Short mmCIF file of C-alpha atoms and ligand atoms in Angstrom, two decimals:
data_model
loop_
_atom_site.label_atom_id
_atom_site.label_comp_id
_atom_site.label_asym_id
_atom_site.label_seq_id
_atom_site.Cartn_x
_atom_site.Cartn_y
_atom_site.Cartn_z
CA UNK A 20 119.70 99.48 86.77
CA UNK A 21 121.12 97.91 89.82
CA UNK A 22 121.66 99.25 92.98
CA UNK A 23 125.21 100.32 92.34
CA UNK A 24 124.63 102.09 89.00
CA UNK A 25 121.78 104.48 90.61
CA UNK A 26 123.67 104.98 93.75
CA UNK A 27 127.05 105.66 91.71
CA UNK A 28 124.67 108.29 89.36
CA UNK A 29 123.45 109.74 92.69
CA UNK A 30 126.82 110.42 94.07
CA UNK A 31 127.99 111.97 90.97
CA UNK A 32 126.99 115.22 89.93
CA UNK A 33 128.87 115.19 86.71
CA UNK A 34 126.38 113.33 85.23
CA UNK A 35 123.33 115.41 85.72
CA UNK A 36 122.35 116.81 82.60
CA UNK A 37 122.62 113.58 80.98
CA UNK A 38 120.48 111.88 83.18
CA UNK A 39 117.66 114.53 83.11
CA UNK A 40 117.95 114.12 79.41
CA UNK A 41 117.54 110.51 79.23
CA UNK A 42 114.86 110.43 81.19
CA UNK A 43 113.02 112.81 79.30
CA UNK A 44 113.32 111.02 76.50
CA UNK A 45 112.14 108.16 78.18
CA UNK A 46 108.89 109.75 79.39
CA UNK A 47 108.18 110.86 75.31
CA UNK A 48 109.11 107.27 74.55
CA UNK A 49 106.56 105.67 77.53
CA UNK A 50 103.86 108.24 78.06
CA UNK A 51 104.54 111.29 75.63
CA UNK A 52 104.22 114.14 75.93
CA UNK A 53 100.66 115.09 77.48
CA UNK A 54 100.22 116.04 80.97
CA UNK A 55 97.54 114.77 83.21
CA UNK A 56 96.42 116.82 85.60
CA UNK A 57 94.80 115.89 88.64
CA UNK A 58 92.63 118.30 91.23
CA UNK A 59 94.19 118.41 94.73
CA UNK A 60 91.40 118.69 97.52
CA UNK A 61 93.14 119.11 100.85
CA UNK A 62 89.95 118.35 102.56
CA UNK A 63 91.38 118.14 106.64
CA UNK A 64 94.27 118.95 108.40
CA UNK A 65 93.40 117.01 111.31
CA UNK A 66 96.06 114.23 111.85
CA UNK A 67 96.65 111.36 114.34
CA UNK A 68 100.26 111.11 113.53
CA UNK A 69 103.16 112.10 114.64
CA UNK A 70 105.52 112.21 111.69
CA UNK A 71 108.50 114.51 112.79
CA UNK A 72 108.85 116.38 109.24
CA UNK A 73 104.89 117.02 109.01
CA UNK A 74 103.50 120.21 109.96
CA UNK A 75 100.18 118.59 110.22
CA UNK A 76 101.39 116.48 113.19
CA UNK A 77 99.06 116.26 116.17
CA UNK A 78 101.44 117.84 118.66
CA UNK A 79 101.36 120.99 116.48
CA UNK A 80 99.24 123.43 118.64
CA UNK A 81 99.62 126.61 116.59
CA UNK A 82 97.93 125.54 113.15
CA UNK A 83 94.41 126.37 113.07
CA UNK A 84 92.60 122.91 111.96
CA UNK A 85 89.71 122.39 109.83
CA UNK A 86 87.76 119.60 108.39
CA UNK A 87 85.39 120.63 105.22
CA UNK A 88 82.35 118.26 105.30
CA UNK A 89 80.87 116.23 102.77
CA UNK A 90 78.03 118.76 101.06
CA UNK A 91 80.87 121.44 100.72
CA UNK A 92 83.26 119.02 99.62
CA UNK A 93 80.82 117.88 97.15
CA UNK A 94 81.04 121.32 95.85
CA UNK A 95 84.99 121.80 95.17
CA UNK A 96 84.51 118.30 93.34
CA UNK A 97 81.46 120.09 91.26
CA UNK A 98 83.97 123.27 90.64
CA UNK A 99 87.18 120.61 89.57
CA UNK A 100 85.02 119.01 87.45
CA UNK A 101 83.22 121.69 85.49
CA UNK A 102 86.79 123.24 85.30
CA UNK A 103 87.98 120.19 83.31
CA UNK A 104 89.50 117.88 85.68
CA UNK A 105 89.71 114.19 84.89
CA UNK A 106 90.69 112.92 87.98
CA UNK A 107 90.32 114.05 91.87
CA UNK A 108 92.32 113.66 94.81
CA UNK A 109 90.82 113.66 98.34
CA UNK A 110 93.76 114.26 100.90
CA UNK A 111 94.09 114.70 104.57
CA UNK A 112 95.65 114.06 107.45
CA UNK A 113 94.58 110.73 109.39
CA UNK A 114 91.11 112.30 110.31
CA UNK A 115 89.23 109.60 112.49
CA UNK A 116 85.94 111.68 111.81
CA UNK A 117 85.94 110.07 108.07
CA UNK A 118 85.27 106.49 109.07
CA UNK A 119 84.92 104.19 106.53
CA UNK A 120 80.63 104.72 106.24
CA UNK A 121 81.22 108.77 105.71
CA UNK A 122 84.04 108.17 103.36
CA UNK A 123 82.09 105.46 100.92
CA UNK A 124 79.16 107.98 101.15
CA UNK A 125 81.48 111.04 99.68
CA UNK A 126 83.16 108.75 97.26
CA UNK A 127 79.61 106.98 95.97
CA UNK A 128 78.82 110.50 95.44
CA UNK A 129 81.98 112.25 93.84
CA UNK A 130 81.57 108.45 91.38
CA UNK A 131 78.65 109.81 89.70
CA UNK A 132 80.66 112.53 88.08
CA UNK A 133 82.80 111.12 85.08
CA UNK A 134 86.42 111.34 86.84
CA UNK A 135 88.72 109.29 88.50
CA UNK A 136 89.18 109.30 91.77
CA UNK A 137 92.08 108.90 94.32
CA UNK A 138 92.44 108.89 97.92
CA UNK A 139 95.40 109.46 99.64
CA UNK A 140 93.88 109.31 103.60
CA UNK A 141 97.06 107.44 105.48
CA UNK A 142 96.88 103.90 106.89
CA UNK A 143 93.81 102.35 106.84
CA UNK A 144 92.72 98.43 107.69
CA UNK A 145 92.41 95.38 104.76
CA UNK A 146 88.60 95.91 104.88
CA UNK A 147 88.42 99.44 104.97
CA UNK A 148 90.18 100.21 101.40
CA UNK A 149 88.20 97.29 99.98
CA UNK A 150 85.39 99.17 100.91
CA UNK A 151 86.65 102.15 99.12
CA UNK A 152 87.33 100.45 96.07
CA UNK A 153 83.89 98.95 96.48
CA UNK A 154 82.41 102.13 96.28
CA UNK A 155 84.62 103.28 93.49
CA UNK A 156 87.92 104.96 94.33
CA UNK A 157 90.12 104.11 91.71
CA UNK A 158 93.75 104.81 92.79
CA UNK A 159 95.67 105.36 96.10
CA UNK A 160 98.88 107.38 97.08
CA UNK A 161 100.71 106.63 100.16
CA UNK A 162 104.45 107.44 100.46
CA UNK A 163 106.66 105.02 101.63
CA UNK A 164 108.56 108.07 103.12
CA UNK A 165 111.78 105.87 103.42
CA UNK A 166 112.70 102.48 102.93
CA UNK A 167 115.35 102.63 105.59
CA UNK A 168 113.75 101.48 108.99
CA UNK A 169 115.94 102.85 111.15
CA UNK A 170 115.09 106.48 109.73
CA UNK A 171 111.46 105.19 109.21
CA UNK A 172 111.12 104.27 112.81
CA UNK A 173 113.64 108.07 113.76
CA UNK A 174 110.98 109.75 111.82
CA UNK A 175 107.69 108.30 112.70
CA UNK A 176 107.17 107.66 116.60
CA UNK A 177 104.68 105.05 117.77
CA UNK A 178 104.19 102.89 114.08
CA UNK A 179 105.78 100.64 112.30
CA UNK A 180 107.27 100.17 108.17
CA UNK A 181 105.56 96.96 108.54
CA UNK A 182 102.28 98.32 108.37
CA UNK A 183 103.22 101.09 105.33
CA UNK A 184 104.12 98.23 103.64
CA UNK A 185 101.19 96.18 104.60
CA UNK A 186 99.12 98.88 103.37
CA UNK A 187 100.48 99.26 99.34
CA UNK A 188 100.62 95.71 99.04
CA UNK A 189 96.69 95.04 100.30
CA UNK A 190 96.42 98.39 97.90
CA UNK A 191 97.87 96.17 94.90
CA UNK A 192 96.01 93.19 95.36
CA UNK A 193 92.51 94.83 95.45
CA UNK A 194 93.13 96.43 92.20
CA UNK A 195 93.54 99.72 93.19
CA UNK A 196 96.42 101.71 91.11
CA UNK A 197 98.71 102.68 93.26
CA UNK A 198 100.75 105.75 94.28
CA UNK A 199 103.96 105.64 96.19
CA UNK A 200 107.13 107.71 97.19
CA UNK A 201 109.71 109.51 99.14
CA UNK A 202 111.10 112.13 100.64
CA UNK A 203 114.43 113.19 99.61
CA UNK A 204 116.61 115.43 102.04
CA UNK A 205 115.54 113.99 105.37
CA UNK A 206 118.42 114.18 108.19
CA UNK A 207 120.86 111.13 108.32
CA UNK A 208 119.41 109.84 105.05
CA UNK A 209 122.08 108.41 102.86
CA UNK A 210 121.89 107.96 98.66
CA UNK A 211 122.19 104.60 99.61
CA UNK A 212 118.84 104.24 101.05
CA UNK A 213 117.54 106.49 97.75
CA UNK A 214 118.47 103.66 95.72
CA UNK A 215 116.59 101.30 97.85
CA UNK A 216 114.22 103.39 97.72
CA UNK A 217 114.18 103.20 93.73
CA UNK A 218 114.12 99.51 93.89
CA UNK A 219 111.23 99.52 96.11
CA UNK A 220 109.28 101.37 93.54
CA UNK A 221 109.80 98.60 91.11
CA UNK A 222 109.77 95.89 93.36
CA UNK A 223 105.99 97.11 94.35
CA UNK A 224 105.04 97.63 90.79
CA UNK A 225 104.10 100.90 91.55
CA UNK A 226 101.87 102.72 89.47
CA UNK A 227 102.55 106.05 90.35
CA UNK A 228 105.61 107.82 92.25
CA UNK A 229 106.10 111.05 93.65
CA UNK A 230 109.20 112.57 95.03
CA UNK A 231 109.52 115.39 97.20
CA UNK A 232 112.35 117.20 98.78
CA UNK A 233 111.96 117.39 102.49
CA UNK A 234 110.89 120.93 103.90
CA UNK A 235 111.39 121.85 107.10
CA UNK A 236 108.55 123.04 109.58
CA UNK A 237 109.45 125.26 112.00
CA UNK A 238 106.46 124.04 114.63
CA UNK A 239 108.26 120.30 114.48
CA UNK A 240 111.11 118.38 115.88
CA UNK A 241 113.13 118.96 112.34
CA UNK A 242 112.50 122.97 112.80
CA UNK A 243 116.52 123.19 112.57
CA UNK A 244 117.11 120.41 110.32
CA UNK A 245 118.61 121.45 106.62
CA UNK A 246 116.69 122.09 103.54
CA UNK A 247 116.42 119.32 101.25
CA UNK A 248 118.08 119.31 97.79
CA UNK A 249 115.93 120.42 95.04
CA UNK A 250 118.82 118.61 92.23
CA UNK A 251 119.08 115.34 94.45
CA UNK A 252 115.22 115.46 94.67
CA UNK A 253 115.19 115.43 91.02
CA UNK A 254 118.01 113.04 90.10
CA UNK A 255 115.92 110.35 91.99
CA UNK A 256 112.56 111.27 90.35
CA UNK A 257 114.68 111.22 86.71
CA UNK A 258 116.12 107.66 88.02
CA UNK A 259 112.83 106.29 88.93
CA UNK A 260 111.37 107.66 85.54
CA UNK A 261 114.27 105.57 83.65
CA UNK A 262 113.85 102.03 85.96
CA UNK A 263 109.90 102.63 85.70
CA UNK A 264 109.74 103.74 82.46
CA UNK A 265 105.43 103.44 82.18
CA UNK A 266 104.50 105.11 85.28
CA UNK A 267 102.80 108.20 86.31
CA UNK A 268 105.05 110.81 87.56
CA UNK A 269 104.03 114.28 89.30
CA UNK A 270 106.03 117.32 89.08
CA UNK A 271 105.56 118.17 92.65
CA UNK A 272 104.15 121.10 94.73
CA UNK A 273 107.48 120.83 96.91
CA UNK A 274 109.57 120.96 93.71
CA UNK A 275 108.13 124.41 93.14
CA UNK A 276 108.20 125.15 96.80
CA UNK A 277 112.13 124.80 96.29
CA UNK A 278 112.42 126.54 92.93
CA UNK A 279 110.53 128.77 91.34
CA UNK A 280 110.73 126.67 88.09
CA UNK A 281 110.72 123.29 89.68
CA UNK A 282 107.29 122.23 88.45
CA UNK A 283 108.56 122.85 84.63
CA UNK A 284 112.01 121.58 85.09
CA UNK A 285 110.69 118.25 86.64
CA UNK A 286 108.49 117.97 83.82
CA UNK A 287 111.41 118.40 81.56
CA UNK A 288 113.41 115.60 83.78
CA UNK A 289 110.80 112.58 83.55
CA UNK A 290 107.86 114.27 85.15
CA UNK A 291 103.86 113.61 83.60
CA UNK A 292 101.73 114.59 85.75
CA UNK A 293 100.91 117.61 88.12
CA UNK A 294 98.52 117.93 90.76
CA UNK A 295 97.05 121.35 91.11
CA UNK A 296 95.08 122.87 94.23
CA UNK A 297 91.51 122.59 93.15
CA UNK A 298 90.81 123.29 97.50
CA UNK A 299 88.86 126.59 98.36
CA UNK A 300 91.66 129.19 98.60
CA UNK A 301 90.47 130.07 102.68
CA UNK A 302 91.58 126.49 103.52
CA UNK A 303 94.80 126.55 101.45
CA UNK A 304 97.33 128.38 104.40
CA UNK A 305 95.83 125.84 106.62
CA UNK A 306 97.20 123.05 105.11
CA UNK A 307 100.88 123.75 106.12
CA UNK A 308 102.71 120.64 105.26
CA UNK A 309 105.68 122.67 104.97
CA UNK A 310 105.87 127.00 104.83
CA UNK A 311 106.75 128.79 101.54
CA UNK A 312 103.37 126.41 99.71
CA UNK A 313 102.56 127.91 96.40
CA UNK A 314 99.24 128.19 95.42
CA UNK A 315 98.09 130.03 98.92
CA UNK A 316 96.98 132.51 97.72
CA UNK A 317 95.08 131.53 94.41
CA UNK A 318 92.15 130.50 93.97
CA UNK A 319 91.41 127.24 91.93
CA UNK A 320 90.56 128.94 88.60
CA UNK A 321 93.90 130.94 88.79
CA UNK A 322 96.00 128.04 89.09
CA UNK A 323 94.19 126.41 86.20
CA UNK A 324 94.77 128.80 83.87
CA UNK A 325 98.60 129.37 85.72
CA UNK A 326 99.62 125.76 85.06
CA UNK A 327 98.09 125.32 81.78
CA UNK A 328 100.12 128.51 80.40
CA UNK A 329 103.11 127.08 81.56
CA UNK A 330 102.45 123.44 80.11
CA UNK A 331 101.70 124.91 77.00
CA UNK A 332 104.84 127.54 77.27
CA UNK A 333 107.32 124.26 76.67
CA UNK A 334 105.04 122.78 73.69
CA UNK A 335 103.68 119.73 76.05
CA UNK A 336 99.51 118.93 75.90
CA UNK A 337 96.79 118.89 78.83
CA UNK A 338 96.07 115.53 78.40
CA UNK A 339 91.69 115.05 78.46
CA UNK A 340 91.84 111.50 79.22
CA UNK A 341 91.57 110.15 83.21
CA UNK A 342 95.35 109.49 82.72
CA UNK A 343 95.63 106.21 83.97
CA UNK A 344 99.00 104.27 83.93
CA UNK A 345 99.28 103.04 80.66
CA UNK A 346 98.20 99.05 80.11
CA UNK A 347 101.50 97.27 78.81
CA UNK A 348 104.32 98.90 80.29
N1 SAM B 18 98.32 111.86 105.72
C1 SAM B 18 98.53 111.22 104.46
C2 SAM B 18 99.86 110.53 104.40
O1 SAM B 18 100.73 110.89 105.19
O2 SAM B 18 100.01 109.63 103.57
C3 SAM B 18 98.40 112.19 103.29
C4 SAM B 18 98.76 113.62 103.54
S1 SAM B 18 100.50 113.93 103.85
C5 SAM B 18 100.49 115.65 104.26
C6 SAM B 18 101.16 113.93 102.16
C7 SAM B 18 102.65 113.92 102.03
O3 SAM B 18 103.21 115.13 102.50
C8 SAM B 18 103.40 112.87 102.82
O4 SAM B 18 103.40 111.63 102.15
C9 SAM B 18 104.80 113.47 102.95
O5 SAM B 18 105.74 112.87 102.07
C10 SAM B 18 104.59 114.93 102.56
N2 SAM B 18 105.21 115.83 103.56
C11 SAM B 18 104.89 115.94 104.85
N3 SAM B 18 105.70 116.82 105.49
C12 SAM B 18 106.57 117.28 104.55
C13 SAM B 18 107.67 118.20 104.59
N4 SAM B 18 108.02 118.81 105.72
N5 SAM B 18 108.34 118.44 103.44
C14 SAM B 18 107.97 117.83 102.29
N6 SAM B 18 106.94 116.96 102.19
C15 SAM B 18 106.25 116.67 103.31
FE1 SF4 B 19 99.67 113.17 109.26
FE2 SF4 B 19 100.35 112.56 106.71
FE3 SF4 B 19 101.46 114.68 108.00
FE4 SF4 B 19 102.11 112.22 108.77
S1 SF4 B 19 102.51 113.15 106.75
S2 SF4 B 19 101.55 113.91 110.16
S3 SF4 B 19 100.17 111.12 108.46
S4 SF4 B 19 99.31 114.45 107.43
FE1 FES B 20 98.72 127.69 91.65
FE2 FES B 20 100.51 128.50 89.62
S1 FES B 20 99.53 126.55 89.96
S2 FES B 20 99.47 129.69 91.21
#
């Protein structure tokens, strides 16, 4: 599609079922119809950055932060992995504490398991994600947030797109695959910028994209701002399932957040993938991203056995391969 047909489909609501049902059919078509799932560690909420929609920000005082260490993270991998887990994903805020030495260390170690592994750790130099990759991460997910660089530079004080850019594109060329995406619902963001957004995607190649409606914090500059929309959040993910028809797509946390279905209706919409909390459930509240997070209250054995029921409740698989993008497409 060009720019004008997703924006027009974005502006019109008449359209929607149709478009959830194409790109459904286009996920059986490209990926069918198993679901990967991939184990969420949240392993620090310590952050450099300043993004205004982020609860994690550094200028938030009230959250209490934690960082769980390499022995105990070594553990929750132990736990994802004897649970069934093909793949793990280390997140956290930009934590200067994991320098590049402590990080190849943890990921040398979580390598000698059979999963994949993927990072998702913020901005980081040329030489350190070579290093990663070196020591055997296999993918990377970092959001482009927004294409638009006036609302880029609104939202995230003191940086530059430049250097988000910089980032997925060194990403790409050292082999890594990688994740990228947006937020949907952010103030003074137009559908315009959406469909750039969409064309970004598929400009970058992207492996993987996730989509999440925006969620205001009350301890951040947005604490007033409005809700974004769980349908528009959708529409964009079902448009970037139909323009990037092979990729890996997550059904994600702030889809449920926003609805109580949203995890099953995404994966109904274009959706393949979902990423649950495999984190220790007394570090879960902690990571407050947004308020209203599922999953802060279970522990990672419970929302095993919760998301497989529901996979299985609309006849889709638990996929036991590492779920990589497909080769080909
Ligand atoms: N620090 C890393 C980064 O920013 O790439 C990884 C962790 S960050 C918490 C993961 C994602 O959370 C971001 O890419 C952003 O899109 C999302 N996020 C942050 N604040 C949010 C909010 N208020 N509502 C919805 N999603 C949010
Ligand atoms: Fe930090 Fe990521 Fe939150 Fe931005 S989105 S404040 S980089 S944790
Ligand atoms: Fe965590 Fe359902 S996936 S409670």
């Amino acid at each position: 599609m060009n720019k004008q047909e997703i924006t027009d489909i974005l502006n019109d609501n008449t359209k929607n079922d149709w478009l959830f049902r194409e790109a459904d059919r286009v996920r059986r078509e490209n990926v069918g119809d198993e679901v990967h799932l991939r184990g969420l560690i949240e392993f620090s909420n310590i952050c450099a950055r300043q993004c205004k929609y982020c609860g994690l920000r550094s200028p938030n005082r009230v959250i209490e932060r934690y960082r769980i260490l390499k022995d105990e993270l070594l553990l929750i991998v132990q736990n994802a992995v004897n649970m069934g887990y093909k793949t793990v994903v280390l997140q956290s805020g930009e934590d200067d504490y994991f320098d590049s030495d402590k990080m190849c260390e943890i990921i040398k170690e979580i390598k000698k398991h059979d999963v994949a592994l993927t990072l998702s750790i913020g901005e980081k130099s040329y030489d350190e994600y070579k290093a990663f990759k070196v020591a055997g991460a296999d993918r990377y997910l970092l959001r482009i947030e927004t294409t638009d660089k006036n609302l880029y530079r609104e939202m995230h004080p003191g940086v530059n797109i430049e250097n988000r850019f910089r980032c997925l594109y060194d990403l790409k060329s050292l082999g890594y695959e990688v994740g990228t995406g947006c937020l949907v619902g952010l103030p003074n963001q137009t559908t315009d910028s959406l469909a750039d957004d969409i064309l970004f995607f598929r400009e970058l190649n992207a492996d993987m994209v996730g989509i999440g409606p925006f969620i205001p914090h009350n301890e951040t500059p947005l604490a007033h701002a409005e809700n974004g929309d769980f349908w528009l959040a959708l529409k964009v993910m079902a448009l970037t399932r139909i323009n990037l028809p092979g990729i890996n797509i997550p059904a994600t946390t702030a889809m449920e957040t926003l609805h109580p279905n949203g995890r099953i209706i995404a994966l109904q919409s274009g959706a393949n993938v979902v990423m649950p909390n495999v984190t220790s459930r007394e570090y879960r509240a902690k990571y407050e991203i947004y308020p209203g997070k599922i999953c802060t209250n279970e522990n990672p054995e419970q929302c095993r056995k919760c998301i497989e029921n529901k996979i299985k409740s609309i006849g889709r698989t638990i996929s036991k391969s590492y779920g990589h993008r497909r080769a080909n497409n």
